[in-house]
GROMACS .gro file of C-alpha atoms in nm:
model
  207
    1UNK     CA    1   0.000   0.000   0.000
    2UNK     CA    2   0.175   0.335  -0.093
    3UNK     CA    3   0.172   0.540   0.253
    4UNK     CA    4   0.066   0.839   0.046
    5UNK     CA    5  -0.302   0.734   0.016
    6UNK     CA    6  -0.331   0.777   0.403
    7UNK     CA    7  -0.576   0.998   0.527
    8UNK     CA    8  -0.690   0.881   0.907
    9UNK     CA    9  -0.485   0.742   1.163
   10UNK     CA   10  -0.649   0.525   1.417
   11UNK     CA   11  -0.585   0.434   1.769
   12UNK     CA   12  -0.666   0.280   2.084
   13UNK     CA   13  -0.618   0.425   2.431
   14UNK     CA   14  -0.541   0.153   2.664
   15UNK     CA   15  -0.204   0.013   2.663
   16UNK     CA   16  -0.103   0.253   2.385
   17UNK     CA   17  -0.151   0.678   2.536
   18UNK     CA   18  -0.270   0.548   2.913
   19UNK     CA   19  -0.280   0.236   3.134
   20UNK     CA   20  -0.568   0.047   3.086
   21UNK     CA   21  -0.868   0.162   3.263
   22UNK     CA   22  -0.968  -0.153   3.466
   23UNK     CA   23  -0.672  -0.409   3.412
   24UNK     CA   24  -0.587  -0.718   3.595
   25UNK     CA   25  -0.302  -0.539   3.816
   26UNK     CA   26  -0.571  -0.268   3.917
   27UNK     CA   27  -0.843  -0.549   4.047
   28UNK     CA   28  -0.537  -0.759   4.182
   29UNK     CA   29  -0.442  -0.422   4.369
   30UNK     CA   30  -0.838  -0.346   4.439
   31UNK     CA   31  -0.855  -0.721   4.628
   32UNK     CA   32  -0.549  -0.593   4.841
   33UNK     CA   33  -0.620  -0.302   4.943
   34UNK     CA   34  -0.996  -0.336   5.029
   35UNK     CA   35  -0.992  -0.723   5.109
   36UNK     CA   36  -1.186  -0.863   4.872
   37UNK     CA   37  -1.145  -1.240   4.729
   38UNK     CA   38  -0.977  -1.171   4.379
   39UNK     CA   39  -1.070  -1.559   4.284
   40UNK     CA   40  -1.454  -1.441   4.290
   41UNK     CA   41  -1.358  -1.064   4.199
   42UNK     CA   42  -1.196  -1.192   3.876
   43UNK     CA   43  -1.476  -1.441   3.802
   44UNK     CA   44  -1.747  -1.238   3.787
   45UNK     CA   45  -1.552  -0.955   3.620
   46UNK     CA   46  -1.513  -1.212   3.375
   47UNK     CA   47  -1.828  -1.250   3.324
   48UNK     CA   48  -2.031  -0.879   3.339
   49UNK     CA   49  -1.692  -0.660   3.224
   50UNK     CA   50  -1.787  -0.727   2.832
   51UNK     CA   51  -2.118  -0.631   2.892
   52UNK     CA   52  -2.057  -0.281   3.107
   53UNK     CA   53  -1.806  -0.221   2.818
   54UNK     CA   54  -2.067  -0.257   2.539
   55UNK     CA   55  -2.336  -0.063   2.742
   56UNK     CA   56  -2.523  -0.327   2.842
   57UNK     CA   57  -2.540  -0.227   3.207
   58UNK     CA   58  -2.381   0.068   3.401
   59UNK     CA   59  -2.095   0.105   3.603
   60UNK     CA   60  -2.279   0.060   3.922
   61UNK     CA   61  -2.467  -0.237   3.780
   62UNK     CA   62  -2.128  -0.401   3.717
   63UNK     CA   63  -2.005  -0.299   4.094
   64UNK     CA   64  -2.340  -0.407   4.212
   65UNK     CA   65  -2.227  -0.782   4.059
   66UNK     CA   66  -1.880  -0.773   4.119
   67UNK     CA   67  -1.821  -0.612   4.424
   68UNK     CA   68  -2.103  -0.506   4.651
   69UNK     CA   69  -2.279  -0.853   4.621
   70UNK     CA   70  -2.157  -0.890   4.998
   71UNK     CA   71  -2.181  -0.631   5.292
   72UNK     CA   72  -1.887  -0.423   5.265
   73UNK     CA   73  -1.677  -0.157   5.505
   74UNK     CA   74  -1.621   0.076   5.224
   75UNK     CA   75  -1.846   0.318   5.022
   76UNK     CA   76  -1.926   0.316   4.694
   77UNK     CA   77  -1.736   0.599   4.611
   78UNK     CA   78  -1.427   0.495   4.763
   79UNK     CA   79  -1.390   0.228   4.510
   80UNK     CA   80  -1.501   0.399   4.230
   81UNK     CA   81  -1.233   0.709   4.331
   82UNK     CA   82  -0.968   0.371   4.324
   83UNK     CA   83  -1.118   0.263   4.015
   84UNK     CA   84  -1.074   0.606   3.815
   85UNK     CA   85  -0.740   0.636   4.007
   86UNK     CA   86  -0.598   0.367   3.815
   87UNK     CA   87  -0.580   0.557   3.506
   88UNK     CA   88  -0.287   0.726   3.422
   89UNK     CA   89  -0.076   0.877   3.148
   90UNK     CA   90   0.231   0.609   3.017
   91UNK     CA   91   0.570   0.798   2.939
   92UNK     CA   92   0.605   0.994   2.625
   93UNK     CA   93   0.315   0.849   2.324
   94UNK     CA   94   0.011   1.094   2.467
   95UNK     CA   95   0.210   1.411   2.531
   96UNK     CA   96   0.401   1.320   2.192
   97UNK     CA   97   0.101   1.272   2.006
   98UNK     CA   98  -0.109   1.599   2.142
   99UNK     CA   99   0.181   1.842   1.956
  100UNK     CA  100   0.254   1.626   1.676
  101UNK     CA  101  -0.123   1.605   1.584
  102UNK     CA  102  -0.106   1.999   1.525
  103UNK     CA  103   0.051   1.951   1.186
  104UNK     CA  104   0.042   1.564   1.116
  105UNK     CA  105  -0.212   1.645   0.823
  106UNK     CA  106  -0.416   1.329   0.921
  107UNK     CA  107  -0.740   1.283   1.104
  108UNK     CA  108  -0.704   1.111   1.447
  109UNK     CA  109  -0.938   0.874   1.572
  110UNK     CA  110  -0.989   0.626   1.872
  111UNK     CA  111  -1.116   0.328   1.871
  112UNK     CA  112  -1.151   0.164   2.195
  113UNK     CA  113  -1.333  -0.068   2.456
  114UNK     CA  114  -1.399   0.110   2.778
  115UNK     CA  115  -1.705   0.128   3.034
  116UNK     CA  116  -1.912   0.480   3.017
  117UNK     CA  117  -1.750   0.606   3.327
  118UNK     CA  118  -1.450   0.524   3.265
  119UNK     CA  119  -1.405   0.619   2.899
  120UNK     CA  120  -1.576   0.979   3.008
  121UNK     CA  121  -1.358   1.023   3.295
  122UNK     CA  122  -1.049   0.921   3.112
  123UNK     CA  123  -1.125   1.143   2.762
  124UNK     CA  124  -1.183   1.451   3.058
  125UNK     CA  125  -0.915   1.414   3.271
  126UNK     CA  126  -0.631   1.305   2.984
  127UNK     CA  127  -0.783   1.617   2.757
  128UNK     CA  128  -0.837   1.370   2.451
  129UNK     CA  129  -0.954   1.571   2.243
  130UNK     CA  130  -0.633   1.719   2.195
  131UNK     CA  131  -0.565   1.403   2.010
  132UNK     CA  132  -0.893   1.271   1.864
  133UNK     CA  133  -1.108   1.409   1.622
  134UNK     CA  134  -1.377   1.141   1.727
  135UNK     CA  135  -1.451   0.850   1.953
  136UNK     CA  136  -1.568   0.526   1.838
  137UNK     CA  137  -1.556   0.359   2.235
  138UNK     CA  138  -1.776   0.042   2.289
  139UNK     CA  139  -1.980   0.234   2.550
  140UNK     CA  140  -2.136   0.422   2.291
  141UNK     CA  141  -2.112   0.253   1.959
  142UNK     CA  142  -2.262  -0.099   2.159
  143UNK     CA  143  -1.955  -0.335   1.946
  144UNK     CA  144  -1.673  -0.408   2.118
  145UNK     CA  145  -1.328  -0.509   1.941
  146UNK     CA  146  -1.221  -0.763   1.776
  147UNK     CA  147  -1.594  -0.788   1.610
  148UNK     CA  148  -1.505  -0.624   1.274
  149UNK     CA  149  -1.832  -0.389   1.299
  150UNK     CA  150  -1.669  -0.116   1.486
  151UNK     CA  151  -1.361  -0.138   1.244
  152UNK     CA  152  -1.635  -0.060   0.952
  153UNK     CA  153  -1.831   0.156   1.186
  154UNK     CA  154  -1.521   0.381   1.210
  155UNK     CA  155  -1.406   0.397   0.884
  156UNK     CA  156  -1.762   0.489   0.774
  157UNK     CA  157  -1.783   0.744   1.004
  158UNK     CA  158  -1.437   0.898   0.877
  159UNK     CA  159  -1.552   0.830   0.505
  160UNK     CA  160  -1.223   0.627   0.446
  161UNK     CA  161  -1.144   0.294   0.250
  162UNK     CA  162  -0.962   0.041   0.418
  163UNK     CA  163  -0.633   0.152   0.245
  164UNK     CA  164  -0.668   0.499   0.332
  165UNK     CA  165  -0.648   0.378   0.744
  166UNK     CA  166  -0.365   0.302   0.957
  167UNK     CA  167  -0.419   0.128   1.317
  168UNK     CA  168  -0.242   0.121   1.598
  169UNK     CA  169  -0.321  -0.116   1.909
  170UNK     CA  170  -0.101  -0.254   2.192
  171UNK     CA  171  -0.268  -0.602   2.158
  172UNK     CA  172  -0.185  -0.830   1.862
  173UNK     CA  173  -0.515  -0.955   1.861
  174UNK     CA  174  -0.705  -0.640   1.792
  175UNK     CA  175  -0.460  -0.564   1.515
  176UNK     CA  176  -0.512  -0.835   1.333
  177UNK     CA  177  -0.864  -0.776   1.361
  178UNK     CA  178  -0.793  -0.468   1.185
  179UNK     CA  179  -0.575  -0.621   0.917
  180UNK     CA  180  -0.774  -0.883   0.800
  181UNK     CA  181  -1.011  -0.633   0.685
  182UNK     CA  182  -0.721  -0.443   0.505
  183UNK     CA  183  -0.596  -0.164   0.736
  184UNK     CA  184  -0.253  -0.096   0.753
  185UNK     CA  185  -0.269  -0.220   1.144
  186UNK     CA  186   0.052  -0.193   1.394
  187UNK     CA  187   0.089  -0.316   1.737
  188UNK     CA  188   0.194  -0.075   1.925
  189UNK     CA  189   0.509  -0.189   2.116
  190UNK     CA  190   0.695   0.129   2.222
  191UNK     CA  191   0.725   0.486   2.179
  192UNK     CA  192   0.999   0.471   2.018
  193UNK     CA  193   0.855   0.286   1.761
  194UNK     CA  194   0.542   0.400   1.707
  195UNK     CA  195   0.652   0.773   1.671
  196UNK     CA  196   0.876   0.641   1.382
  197UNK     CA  197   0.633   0.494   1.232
  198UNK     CA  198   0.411   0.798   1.278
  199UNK     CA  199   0.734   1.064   1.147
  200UNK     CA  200   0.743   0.850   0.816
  201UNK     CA  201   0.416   0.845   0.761
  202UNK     CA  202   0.393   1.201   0.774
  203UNK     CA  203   0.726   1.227   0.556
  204UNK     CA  204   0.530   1.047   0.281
  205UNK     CA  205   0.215   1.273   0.350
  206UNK     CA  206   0.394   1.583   0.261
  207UNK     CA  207   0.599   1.457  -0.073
   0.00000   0.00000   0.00000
């Protein structure tokens, strides 16, 4: 694919610009610190997280399941303040990304799986839209990733062919997602090598 025809870059947000929002170290950490059994915690996780993430039920449906199915000596609101705590910025890609964005020539979008709260929180408090022209999360679109629907729900909303797209996601699995349906997909490894990536993309934007 010549890397002139590019017009939209896409990305997610977890793993790649910030921690993830609700990982497996944060709900080890959660068990820990407000003794909770993480055997049961990360069962039923297992099996209402996909659902919170694809709107299906809200954030205090999910903790209503999860974690306040027993009497607890903690509020609400003190685990949800440890919830949103968790997210934070990783080294380098967002701060990077918000400057390099000014002149890129490319439209920027996400395309991610996060919870309502979370993904609201985390767009406010990271000032995302210093990066992304538009959000296609799972909260709001109702697919989550791999399913190939949100990759064609986002490239019809930025009016792009497969070839005009480039993807970048920390996990292999997503990007393949994304490949198989002919986007030039990367997995995100490192700053380092994402940003060149992103520098010679631009390079053969502007001949």
């Amino acid at each position: 694919m010549e890397a002139t025809s590019v017009k939209v870059l896409f990305f997610d947000i977890g793993g790649v610009l910030l921690t993830n929002g609700w990982g497996h170290e944060s709900r080890q950490e959660a068990a820990r610190l407000f003794g909770l059994d993480y055997k049961e915690l990360s069962e039923l996780h297992t099996f209402i997280f996909n659902v919170y993430e694809a709107a299906g039920v809200d954030l205090d449906e999910y903790l209503d399941t999860v974690i306040f199915n027993h009497p607890r000596d903690f509020t609400r609101e003190d685990f949800k303040n440890f919830m949103f705590k968790q997210s934070k910025e990783l080294p380098d890609m967002l701060t990077w990304l918000k400057e390099w964005k000014k002149d890129c020539g490319f439209r920027i979008i996400a395309i991610n799986n996060e919870g309502k709260e979370l993904n609201d929180y985390r767009v406010k408090k990271f000032k995302l839209h210093e990066v992304f022209d538009a959000f296609v999360s799972s909260c709001e679109v109702k697919i989550r990733k791999p399913d190939p629907a949100i990759f064609k729900l986002a490239m019809g909303i930025a009016l792009a062919t497969p070839q005009e797209c480039v993807y970048f996601d920390d996990r292999k699995m997503f990007a393949l997602a994304a490949d198989k349906l002919g986007m030039q997909a990367h997995q995100h490894t490192s700053f380092v090598e994402t940003k060149k990536i992103l520098e010679n993309l631009k390079k053969e934007n502007l001949k």
